[in-house]
Amino acid sequence: MALDGLVVHSLVRELQTCVGGRISKVHMPTGNDIVLQLRAQGRNVKLILSANPTYPRVHFTEQTFTNPMEAPMFCMLLRKHCEGGVIESISQPGLERIIRFQVRQRDELGDISSKVIIVEIMGRHSNIILLDPATHTIIDGIHHVTPAISSYRIVMPGSAYTPPPEQHKAHPFETDKQRFVALLTAPQADAPHDHADSAMKKADSPTAEPPWDRRLVASFSGLSPLVARELVYRAEPALSDSSTPHLSAELIWDPFDALMHHLQHDGGEPQICVQPSGGKQSFSILELTHLHGESTRYESVSECLEAFYGDKAERDTVKQRVSDLLRFLQNERSKNTKKLEKLHATMEEAKDADKFRISGELLTASMHQIQKGDKQVEVINYYDEEQRPVRIGLDPLLTPSENAQRYFKKYTKSKNSLIAVREQIDHTHNEIAYLDSLLQQLGTASLSDVEEIRDELVEQGYIRDRNKKARKKKVNQRPLLSCFTSSEGVPIYVGKNNTQNEYLTNRLAQSGDTWLHTKDIPGSHVVIRSAQFGDATLHEAARLAAFFSQAKSSSQVPVDYTLIKHVRKPTGAKPGFVIYDHQRTLFVTPDAEGVKQMPVTIK
C-alpha cells in the first residue's frame, strides 16, 4: 500500500522533533533518494526523502547508505542552500501526500535566506523540489517535468511552482456528522471525483451505486481504499443491503469520527498486517481488522515504514541495474551446461579406446593370416576367456603392419582425448561453480557490490569495459565490507562478492581468525575477527554464512569453519575460490529477522 494522507499526517506530527534542528550533511545515494543528517534535540538522526516511483516515502532511518564517488548536481544544490541550515517548520498542506520543509540558512554573503524542500509522495509522479519561497520559483527538482511530459505543470529550474492538482475533497478533520452523512449519501454524479479510483469505477455498471468504501475515498481527502474498507468493516451493526443509505452513513460515522479524533490527539497506531493467504503485507496508522491477519505494532511511523520497506527500494534499483548481468551469466551458465553434456558424450565414445589397442595387438599376433587387399580378417581373441573369434576391419590399401599401426594410432588418439576431455570437464565444472557464485552474489548485492562484480567480470575478460576512465580511479581501492557485531561484541566480517571475499580472506584476516563458508554451496566468506569468542558468536557467524548463500531459504544448512591459516587460494584459481582443511561443520537455519537485528557497519 502507498502512503496515504493520514499516514503522512501522523508522520509530519512525528517529524516535529526535527523543527529547530540543524542539517549537518546532505547525501544522495541514488537518483531518487536524499538523506539528511540532522542534529535535533541533542541527538543525531538520519532522515530519508525518497521520490522512488515504486517506493516513495519520508521517515527516520537507521539504514546505512553507500554514496557515489561524485555527488549528483541536485545533491550539490541542496548542500549549497540547505547544509548548515535550521529547519523552521515541517508541514502538510491539507491532508495531501505532500511534506514541506522550511529551511533557514545564511548565504555566501552572510544574509539569512529561506528555502523550502517539497516532497511529493505520489507514486510514479513523486518528486523532491527545492523552492525559493520569496519568488515562488523552482531552484531545481530531483526529477524534471518538461512541457512534453505534462501540460499542467513544469518542474524545471526557474519555472514557477505549481502544486499538484487539487481533488476538491472534504477535510475529514473538519467534518461533522451532518456534513459526513450528506456527502456519503449524495448521488454519485454529485460526489467529488477521485482520479486515482477512476479505473475501479469503470468496472461498475453506469446505474450501480458505488460501494461505501469508494464513496469514502471519493468524498474525503487523505483516505486510502484500505482505510476506507476498514472503516466500513468497523460499522456496528454491520451494513446490510436492506439498510437505507442515510442509516448506513450514520453507522460508518462512528468509526470514522473515532479514527479522526484519535489521529488529531494521539497520532495513530502504526502497524503492519500480514495476510494469512499469500503473506501480503499492508501498513496503516490503525489496526486493519478486516484483513484477519497477524499485526505487528511499532512505536513510531518511521519504524513501521522502515520495517515495511526495508531494503525493497534498493533491491528494486539493484534488480534494474543487474538485469543485463543476470542475462549474461545465465546464458553463460546455459552454454557451459550444454558443453558439459557434450563432453560427457565424448567420454562415453572415448571409452572404446582399449578396443583399438586390442585390435592392434591381435593383428600383430596374426600377421601371417593377412594379405594386402583384405578388407577384414577373423582371428582368435586371446583376451576373451572363451577364446572366441573376432572380426577386425582392414584398409585394403594398407599392408598388414600398417593396419595394425592404424589401430595403435587410434588407441593413442582416444587415450589422449580422454585426458583432454577430463580436463575440459573439470574446467567446465569450475566455470559453472564460478557462475553460480556470481549469480548468488547478485541476489544479495547492494548498488556498490554490483559495480564490483561488473569490474570483476571485466578483469576476467567476460564483458567489455564500458567506462575505462571511470574504472582507472578504482585501482587498488580497498573494498567496503559489512561488519556485524555478535551478541558477545565480537566483529564478524562478511564478503558480499568475490572482490570483497578475496580482500577479506587473503589480506584483512589474520592467521588466528576463524573463517566460515557454506559446505559445497555458493556463498559469502565470513570471518570472525577474534581469537577468543564463545559458541553464541560462532553460531551467529554460521547463520550469517548460511543467510548470505544460495541456501538462504533452506534449513539445516551445513557451514564449514576453520582457521584462516588453513585457507589458501590455488594458483590460477578464479576470484573468490579457495581450498581449506582442518574444518569442522555446523548445521544452522538462516534467520532473516535475526540478521536484521544484528548491529552492522560498513568498513
XYZ file of C-alpha atoms in Angstrom:
603
model
C 0.000 0.000 0.000
C 1.184 3.571 -0.705
C 1.381 6.276 1.943
C -1.999 7.958 2.240
C -2.732 11.410 3.674
C -3.492 10.025 7.144
C -0.114 8.243 7.351
C 1.593 11.427 6.159
C -0.316 13.393 8.829
C 0.966 11.088 11.568
C 4.447 11.208 10.049
C 4.530 15.025 9.971
C 3.405 15.010 13.605
C 6.357 12.731 14.393
C 8.814 14.841 12.366
C 8.106 17.912 14.518
C 11.053 16.771 16.678
C 13.259 17.973 13.792
C 11.968 21.552 13.980
C 14.820 23.689 15.271
C 17.327 21.033 14.250
C 20.290 21.740 12.011
C 21.051 19.945 8.723
C 24.672 18.826 9.118
C 25.074 16.767 5.949
C 23.199 16.075 2.711
C 23.771 12.883 0.709
C 22.189 11.444 -2.438
C 22.929 7.678 -2.509
C 20.698 7.057 -5.568
C 18.990 9.100 -8.261
C 15.713 9.011 -6.277
C 16.807 9.422 -2.660
C 18.075 12.233 -0.430
C 19.450 11.514 3.058
C 19.599 14.409 5.537
C 21.778 14.050 8.611
C 20.310 16.232 11.365
C 21.289 17.372 14.814
C 17.994 17.851 16.650
C 17.080 17.846 20.339
C 20.575 16.795 21.352
C 20.860 13.743 19.113
C 21.924 12.859 15.583
C 19.268 11.441 13.275
C 19.010 10.497 9.600
C 16.003 11.382 7.508
C 15.385 9.801 4.110
C 13.389 11.671 1.468
C 12.595 9.326 -1.410
C 10.983 10.070 -4.759
C 11.320 6.447 -5.828
C 8.486 5.780 -8.355
C 7.671 2.459 -6.680
C 8.565 3.127 -3.023
C 8.223 6.889 -2.357
C 8.494 7.735 1.343
C 9.818 10.002 4.090
C 10.929 8.717 7.500
C 13.750 8.498 10.021
C 16.144 5.692 9.138
C 18.905 3.630 10.719
C 19.918 2.194 7.365
C 23.489 2.592 6.105
C 23.830 4.031 2.608
C 26.757 3.919 0.186
C 27.219 7.258 -1.545
C 28.619 7.737 -5.062
C 32.180 8.970 -5.548
C 30.883 12.234 -7.043
C 27.760 13.896 -5.661
C 24.989 14.487 -8.264
C 24.116 18.064 -9.226
C 20.854 18.123 -7.227
C 22.734 16.966 -4.129
C 25.323 19.730 -4.589
C 22.488 22.253 -4.911
C 20.857 21.060 -1.666
C 24.221 21.276 0.089
C 24.658 24.841 -1.108
C 21.211 26.039 0.004
C 20.408 23.770 2.982
C 23.557 22.294 4.560
C 24.132 24.025 7.897
C 20.599 25.401 7.780
C 17.972 25.172 10.513
C 14.596 23.543 9.912
C 12.000 26.183 10.834
C 8.855 24.183 10.126
C 7.564 20.892 8.723
C 4.007 20.949 7.413
C 1.444 19.095 5.311
C -0.957 21.080 3.075
C -4.399 19.798 3.988
C -4.227 16.023 4.049
C -2.323 15.799 0.778
C 0.648 13.457 0.346
C 2.992 16.446 0.399
C 5.520 17.471 3.075
C 7.108 20.932 3.148
C 10.389 21.562 4.992
C 11.093 25.255 5.622
C 14.882 25.743 5.996
C 16.666 28.913 7.153
C 20.337 29.355 6.244
C 22.925 32.093 5.830
C 24.086 32.528 2.234
C 27.609 33.291 0.952
C 27.243 36.969 1.926
C 26.090 36.143 5.442
C 22.489 37.152 4.779
C 19.662 34.971 6.059
C 17.787 33.182 3.294
C 14.891 30.727 3.393
C 14.335 27.739 1.160
C 11.596 25.105 1.045
C 12.112 21.406 0.311
C 8.860 19.963 -1.009
C 8.465 16.177 -1.032
C 5.547 14.984 -3.180
C 4.672 11.342 -2.415
C 2.586 10.453 -5.449
C 3.624 7.101 -6.852
C 5.395 7.307 -10.186
C 4.872 11.102 -10.167
C 6.772 11.516 -6.862
C 9.289 14.340 -6.700
C 11.578 16.340 -4.414
C 11.647 20.050 -5.240
C 13.828 22.843 -3.871
C 11.831 26.078 -3.879
C 12.626 29.737 -3.271
C 9.590 30.891 -1.242
C 10.349 34.589 -1.816
C 9.792 34.326 -5.571
C 7.874 31.024 -5.539
C 10.213 29.716 -8.246
C 11.770 26.267 -8.501
C 15.533 26.148 -7.924
C 15.605 22.518 -9.083
C 13.861 19.167 -8.725
C 15.204 15.644 -8.362
C 13.021 14.713 -11.372
C 12.448 17.244 -14.150
C 8.975 17.542 -15.691
C 9.020 19.240 -19.089
C 6.042 20.576 -21.101
C 6.329 17.471 -23.277
C 5.652 15.315 -20.182
C 2.926 17.385 -18.526
C 0.808 20.228 -19.844
C -0.487 21.010 -16.338
C 2.767 21.960 -14.607
C 6.517 22.188 -15.232
C 9.255 21.184 -12.782
C 12.369 22.845 -14.158
C 14.882 25.333 -12.711
C 13.496 28.877 -12.914
C 9.877 27.893 -13.517
C 7.052 28.898 -11.162
C 5.955 26.196 -8.748
C 2.508 24.806 -9.410
C 1.117 22.412 -6.763
C -0.315 19.067 -7.900
C -3.969 19.338 -8.978
C -6.445 19.559 -6.105
C -9.041 16.829 -5.785
C -11.589 19.136 -4.080
C -12.451 16.662 -1.361
C -13.651 17.412 2.147
C -11.112 17.577 5.001
C -12.027 14.711 7.379
C -10.809 16.606 10.483
C -13.189 19.471 9.723
C -16.296 17.400 9.058
C -19.259 16.999 11.416
C -21.803 14.195 11.353
C -24.381 16.094 9.329
C -21.923 17.010 6.571
C -20.468 13.489 6.639
C -23.841 11.856 6.042
C -24.724 14.393 3.368
C -21.500 13.769 1.438
C -21.787 9.990 1.642
C -25.424 9.885 0.579
C -25.057 12.396 -2.252
C -25.718 10.972 -5.752
C -22.614 9.591 -7.460
C -22.633 12.332 -10.097
C -22.544 14.972 -7.330
C -19.834 13.258 -5.317
C -16.275 14.562 -5.670
C -14.372 12.634 -8.314
C -11.230 10.688 -7.406
C -8.949 10.276 -10.425
C -6.959 7.515 -8.741
C -10.111 5.454 -8.363
C -11.498 6.012 -11.875
C -10.213 2.692 -13.195
C -12.153 0.842 -10.491
C -15.325 2.794 -11.197
C -15.267 1.845 -14.860
C -15.749 -1.760 -13.858
C -19.176 -0.915 -12.374
C -22.292 -0.551 -14.452
C -23.379 3.042 -15.117
C -26.504 2.685 -12.954
C -24.881 0.893 -9.990
C -24.233 2.909 -6.819
C -20.573 2.784 -5.692
C -19.731 0.749 -2.560
C -19.372 2.643 0.723
C -15.600 2.365 0.821
C -15.331 4.013 -2.606
C -17.729 6.743 -1.512
C -15.430 7.465 1.436
C -12.360 7.665 -0.810
C -14.178 9.898 -3.305
C -15.551 12.238 -0.624
C -12.676 12.777 1.835
C -9.025 13.654 1.321
C -6.293 11.544 2.884
C -8.244 8.259 2.905
C -6.822 5.278 1.053
C -9.073 2.418 -0.130
C -7.520 0.229 2.604
C -8.542 2.599 5.413
C -11.976 3.124 3.840
C -12.615 -0.643 3.778
C -11.563 -0.846 7.425
C -13.984 1.924 8.441
C -16.877 0.215 6.635
C -15.919 -3.101 8.263
C -15.974 -1.483 11.718
C -19.510 -0.153 11.344
C -21.811 -1.651 14.023
C -24.125 -3.257 13.371
C -22.682 -4.449 10.057
C -24.052 -2.749 6.956
C -26.658 -4.673 5.017
C -28.367 -4.196 1.675
C -31.677 -3.600 3.461
C -30.304 -0.552 5.323
C -31.182 2.867 3.979
C -28.290 4.999 2.645
C -28.836 7.518 5.438
C -28.707 4.827 8.167
C -25.620 3.189 6.635
C -23.803 6.517 6.510
C -24.654 7.148 10.186
C -23.256 3.717 11.116
C -19.967 4.484 9.317
C -19.713 7.869 11.084
C -18.879 6.358 14.483
C -15.636 4.531 13.436
C -14.774 7.478 11.140
C -15.160 10.033 13.932
C -13.248 7.819 16.409
C -10.320 7.484 13.995
C -10.122 11.209 13.233
C -10.275 12.097 16.926
C -7.537 9.558 17.688
C -5.283 10.877 14.903
C -5.683 14.500 15.982
C -4.870 13.806 19.635
C -2.681 10.668 19.705
C -1.159 10.331 16.229
C -2.405 6.851 15.344
C -1.111 3.314 15.905
C 1.336 2.414 13.106
C 1.372 -1.291 12.323
C 1.975 -3.863 9.613
C -0.570 -6.585 8.929
C 0.450 -9.835 7.208
C -2.474 -11.528 5.494
C -2.777 -15.281 6.150
C -3.281 -16.110 2.467
C -0.244 -15.246 0.365
C 1.605 -13.369 3.102
C 0.899 -9.947 1.573
C 1.891 -7.062 3.859
C -0.077 -3.854 4.413
C 0.693 -0.960 6.742
C -1.513 1.729 8.223
C -1.952 4.006 11.236
C -4.869 1.932 12.535
C -5.444 -1.765 13.120
C -6.605 -3.484 9.913
C -9.099 -5.917 11.437
C -10.851 -6.605 8.116
C -7.722 -8.370 6.778
C -7.832 -11.008 9.580
C -4.034 -11.210 9.539
C -1.230 -11.054 12.073
C -0.376 -7.463 13.030
C 2.883 -6.028 14.376
C 2.724 -2.666 16.134
C 5.522 -0.100 16.106
C 6.424 2.785 18.391
C 6.618 5.266 15.536
C 5.557 5.708 11.923
C 9.235 5.764 10.885
C 9.884 2.369 12.473
C 6.816 0.994 10.712
C 7.870 2.369 7.309
C 11.470 1.200 7.798
C 10.235 -2.316 8.613
C 7.764 -2.338 5.710
C 10.049 -1.022 3.001
C 13.278 -2.462 4.425
C 15.649 -2.731 1.507
C 12.843 -3.109 -1.075
C 13.711 0.151 -2.807
C 17.389 -0.735 -3.049
C 16.590 -4.301 -4.198
C 14.319 -2.843 -6.897
C 17.085 -0.480 -8.078
C 19.655 -3.273 -7.949
C 17.348 -5.534 -9.961
C 17.225 -2.927 -12.723
C 21.000 -2.436 -12.647
C 21.843 -6.146 -12.779
C 19.322 -7.265 -15.404
C 21.973 -7.286 -18.146
C 24.490 -9.103 -15.918
C 21.886 -11.684 -14.912
C 21.010 -12.430 -18.539
C 24.703 -12.699 -19.439
C 25.557 -15.016 -16.529
C 22.501 -17.206 -17.090
C 23.366 -17.520 -20.803
C 26.987 -18.374 -19.944
C 25.832 -20.993 -17.448
C 23.456 -22.497 -20.012
C 26.300 -22.684 -22.574
C 28.567 -24.429 -20.081
C 25.822 -26.869 -19.088
C 25.340 -27.880 -22.734
C 29.110 -28.100 -23.184
C 29.293 -30.444 -20.187
C 26.671 -32.733 -21.722
C 28.661 -32.938 -24.966
C 31.893 -33.631 -23.088
C 30.268 -36.488 -21.195
C 29.022 -37.910 -24.512
C 32.596 -37.683 -25.879
C 33.817 -39.505 -22.769
C 31.445 -42.360 -23.472
C 32.710 -42.636 -27.040
C 36.336 -42.478 -25.929
C 35.842 -45.381 -23.531
C 36.272 -47.724 -26.572
C 39.982 -46.837 -26.677
C 41.001 -50.251 -25.298
C 39.203 -51.982 -28.188
C 41.566 -50.248 -30.658
C 44.622 -51.379 -28.681
C 43.369 -54.987 -28.520
C 42.610 -54.961 -32.261
C 46.159 -53.708 -32.989
C 47.752 -56.398 -30.805
C 45.588 -59.179 -32.305
C 46.571 -58.071 -35.832
C 50.232 -58.021 -34.826
C 49.925 -61.580 -33.461
C 48.071 -62.787 -36.597
C 50.165 -61.019 -39.262
C 50.716 -64.273 -41.189
C 46.954 -64.609 -41.857
C 46.598 -61.204 -43.535
C 47.287 -60.191 -47.132
C 47.359 -56.682 -48.538
C 43.972 -56.025 -50.117
C 41.977 -57.898 -47.438
C 39.000 -55.945 -46.136
C 38.698 -57.911 -42.887
C 40.190 -60.798 -41.008
C 38.865 -63.236 -38.423
C 41.294 -64.001 -35.573
C 41.166 -65.635 -32.157
C 40.618 -63.082 -29.342
C 43.212 -64.123 -26.772
C 41.807 -61.515 -24.327
C 38.469 -63.335 -24.227
C 38.213 -66.069 -21.569
C 36.318 -68.294 -24.027
C 38.819 -67.573 -26.834
C 36.026 -66.667 -29.262
C 36.952 -65.465 -32.751
C 36.516 -61.791 -33.614
C 36.394 -59.981 -36.969
C 38.600 -56.933 -37.440
C 38.086 -54.459 -40.271
C 41.083 -53.682 -42.529
C 42.057 -50.980 -45.010
C 42.775 -52.882 -48.287
C 45.240 -50.199 -49.386
C 47.475 -50.792 -46.329
C 49.870 -53.616 -45.503
C 49.125 -55.882 -42.519
C 51.701 -53.980 -40.429
C 50.248 -50.618 -41.407
C 46.753 -51.842 -40.482
C 47.995 -52.807 -37.020
C 49.702 -49.411 -36.625
C 46.477 -47.718 -37.682
C 44.668 -49.268 -34.702
C 47.504 -48.343 -32.318
C 47.282 -44.718 -33.512
C 43.515 -44.732 -32.921
C 44.154 -46.058 -29.411
C 46.719 -43.334 -28.667
C 44.427 -40.623 -30.040
C 41.438 -41.827 -27.986
C 43.593 -42.144 -24.878
C 44.900 -38.590 -25.275
C 41.405 -37.255 -25.959
C 40.189 -38.852 -22.720
C 42.808 -36.877 -20.791
C 41.839 -33.643 -22.599
C 38.122 -34.273 -22.121
C 38.608 -34.911 -18.393
C 40.491 -31.616 -18.120
C 37.710 -29.880 -20.044
C 35.069 -31.421 -17.767
C 36.924 -30.225 -14.647
C 37.338 -26.758 -16.175
C 33.636 -26.590 -17.114
C 32.587 -27.719 -13.630
C 34.733 -24.924 -12.153
C 33.260 -22.444 -14.625
C 29.684 -23.398 -13.660
C 30.567 -23.162 -9.949
C 32.068 -19.691 -10.549
C 28.981 -18.518 -12.478
C 26.721 -19.914 -9.739
C 28.673 -17.947 -7.134
C 28.242 -14.734 -9.159
C 24.503 -15.368 -9.592
C 24.197 -15.897 -5.830
C 26.139 -12.692 -5.147
C 23.891 -10.676 -7.465
C 20.909 -11.964 -5.492
C 22.092 -10.192 -2.308
C 24.172 -7.378 -3.827
C 23.900 -3.695 -2.967
C 24.475 -0.995 -5.580
C 28.200 -0.759 -4.772
C 28.516 -4.572 -4.810
C 27.069 -4.657 -8.338
C 29.803 -2.360 -9.651
C 32.495 -4.523 -8.037
C 31.012 -7.625 -9.665
C 30.900 -5.806 -13.013
C 34.564 -4.784 -12.585
C 35.476 -8.385 -11.815
C 33.795 -9.639 -14.997
C 35.714 -7.002 -16.972
C 39.024 -8.077 -15.394
C 38.268 -11.737 -16.108
C 37.520 -10.919 -19.744
C 33.846 -11.895 -19.709
C 32.471 -8.491 -20.668
C 33.836 -5.319 -22.242
C 34.882 -2.322 -20.203
C 32.190 0.281 -20.858
C 33.903 3.105 -18.998
C 37.671 2.736 -18.806
C 38.310 6.232 -17.452
C 35.964 5.797 -14.512
C 37.459 2.403 -13.664
C 41.035 3.673 -13.572
C 40.149 5.615 -10.435
C 39.287 2.376 -8.629
C 42.720 0.771 -8.970
C 43.932 -0.559 -5.581
C 40.846 0.846 -3.872
C 40.023 -1.145 -0.732
C 36.512 -2.638 -0.933
C 33.975 -1.772 1.751
C 32.929 -4.702 3.950
C 29.866 -5.347 6.096
C 30.937 -5.749 9.735
C 28.318 -7.322 12.009
C 28.681 -7.320 15.786
C 27.791 -10.539 17.598
C 25.845 -10.697 20.879
C 29.242 -11.076 22.602
C 30.542 -7.874 20.994
C 32.846 -9.693 18.547
C 33.187 -8.283 14.979
C 32.103 -10.605 12.165
C 33.037 -9.556 8.615
C 31.040 -10.695 5.556
C 32.157 -10.506 1.920
C 29.266 -9.908 -0.476
C 31.183 -10.569 -3.716
C 34.473 -12.078 -4.894
C 36.354 -8.766 -4.655
C 35.336 -8.461 -1.019
C 35.897 -12.184 -0.370
C 39.457 -12.005 -1.758
C 40.331 -8.946 0.308
C 38.712 -10.292 3.489
C 40.243 -13.784 3.363
C 43.639 -13.137 1.796
C 44.551 -9.676 3.133
C 42.445 -8.451 6.053
C 42.037 -11.627 8.119
C 44.859 -12.857 10.361
C 46.001 -16.437 10.790
C 44.217 -16.871 14.141
C 40.832 -15.614 12.867
C 38.046 -18.099 12.129
C 36.804 -18.460 8.553
C 33.330 -19.799 7.662
C 31.640 -20.833 4.415
C 28.666 -22.968 3.433
C 29.758 -26.509 2.579
C 29.720 -27.118 -1.211
C 27.230 -24.233 -1.666
C 27.983 -20.849 -3.294
C 28.082 -18.141 -0.662
C 29.969 -15.397 1.139
C 33.250 -15.659 3.004
C 32.660 -14.901 6.692
C 35.455 -14.136 9.164
C 35.289 -13.822 12.956
C 37.972 -11.207 13.673
C 38.978 -12.534 17.083
C 40.829 -15.484 18.542
C 38.566 -15.513 21.612
C 34.801 -15.967 21.293
C 32.004 -18.172 22.544
C 29.529 -20.562 20.936
C 26.999 -17.739 20.519
C 29.339 -15.814 18.210
C 30.221 -18.972 16.258
C 26.567 -19.840 15.653
C 25.708 -16.242 14.706
C 28.586 -16.205 12.193
C 27.421 -19.550 10.791
C 23.893 -18.175 10.366
C 25.352 -15.176 8.522
C 27.264 -17.539 6.209
C 24.070 -19.512 5.562
C 21.959 -16.374 5.047
C 24.407 -14.871 2.519
C 24.482 -18.041 0.420
C 22.457 -19.882 -2.193
C 20.812 -21.840 0.645
C 19.354 -18.781 2.448
C 15.812 -20.198 2.113
C 16.769 -23.693 3.325
C 17.001 -25.229 6.787
C 19.842 -27.125 8.461
C 22.461 -25.670 6.118
C 25.977 -27.170 6.551
C 28.595 -24.495 7.302
C 32.310 -25.327 7.471
C 34.611 -23.370 9.769
C 38.380 -23.417 10.204
C 41.243 -21.060 10.999
C 42.418 -18.645 8.320
C 45.850 -20.304 8.309
C 44.215 -23.419 6.856
C 42.604 -21.484 3.971
C 44.532 -20.845 0.733
C 43.900 -19.904 -2.862
C 45.262 -22.284 -5.554
C 47.483 -20.753 -8.224
C 45.450 -19.537 -11.186
C 42.095 -20.100 -9.457
C 39.057 -17.946 -10.158
C 38.431 -14.921 -7.890
C 36.953 -15.930 -4.558
C 37.887 -19.616 -4.924
C 39.824 -21.153 -2.029
C 40.604 -24.595 -0.628
C 40.792 -25.381 3.065
C 41.333 -28.188 5.558
C 41.130 -28.939 9.315
C 37.485 -27.846 9.066
C 34.536 -28.714 11.277
C 30.891 -28.443 10.252
C 27.890 -26.772 11.877
C 24.273 -27.166 10.758
C 22.244 -23.962 11.081
C 19.000 -22.479 9.752
C 19.233 -18.955 8.252
C 17.276 -16.349 10.220
C 16.477 -13.185 8.218
C 14.993 -11.356 11.218
C 17.978 -12.275 13.386
C 20.367 -10.910 10.739
C 18.389 -7.632 10.514
C 18.614 -7.170 14.284
C 22.403 -7.594 14.397
C 24.295 -4.265 14.550
C 26.144 -3.699 11.271
C 28.540 -1.057 9.985
C 30.277 -0.615 6.642
C 34.078 -0.560 6.988
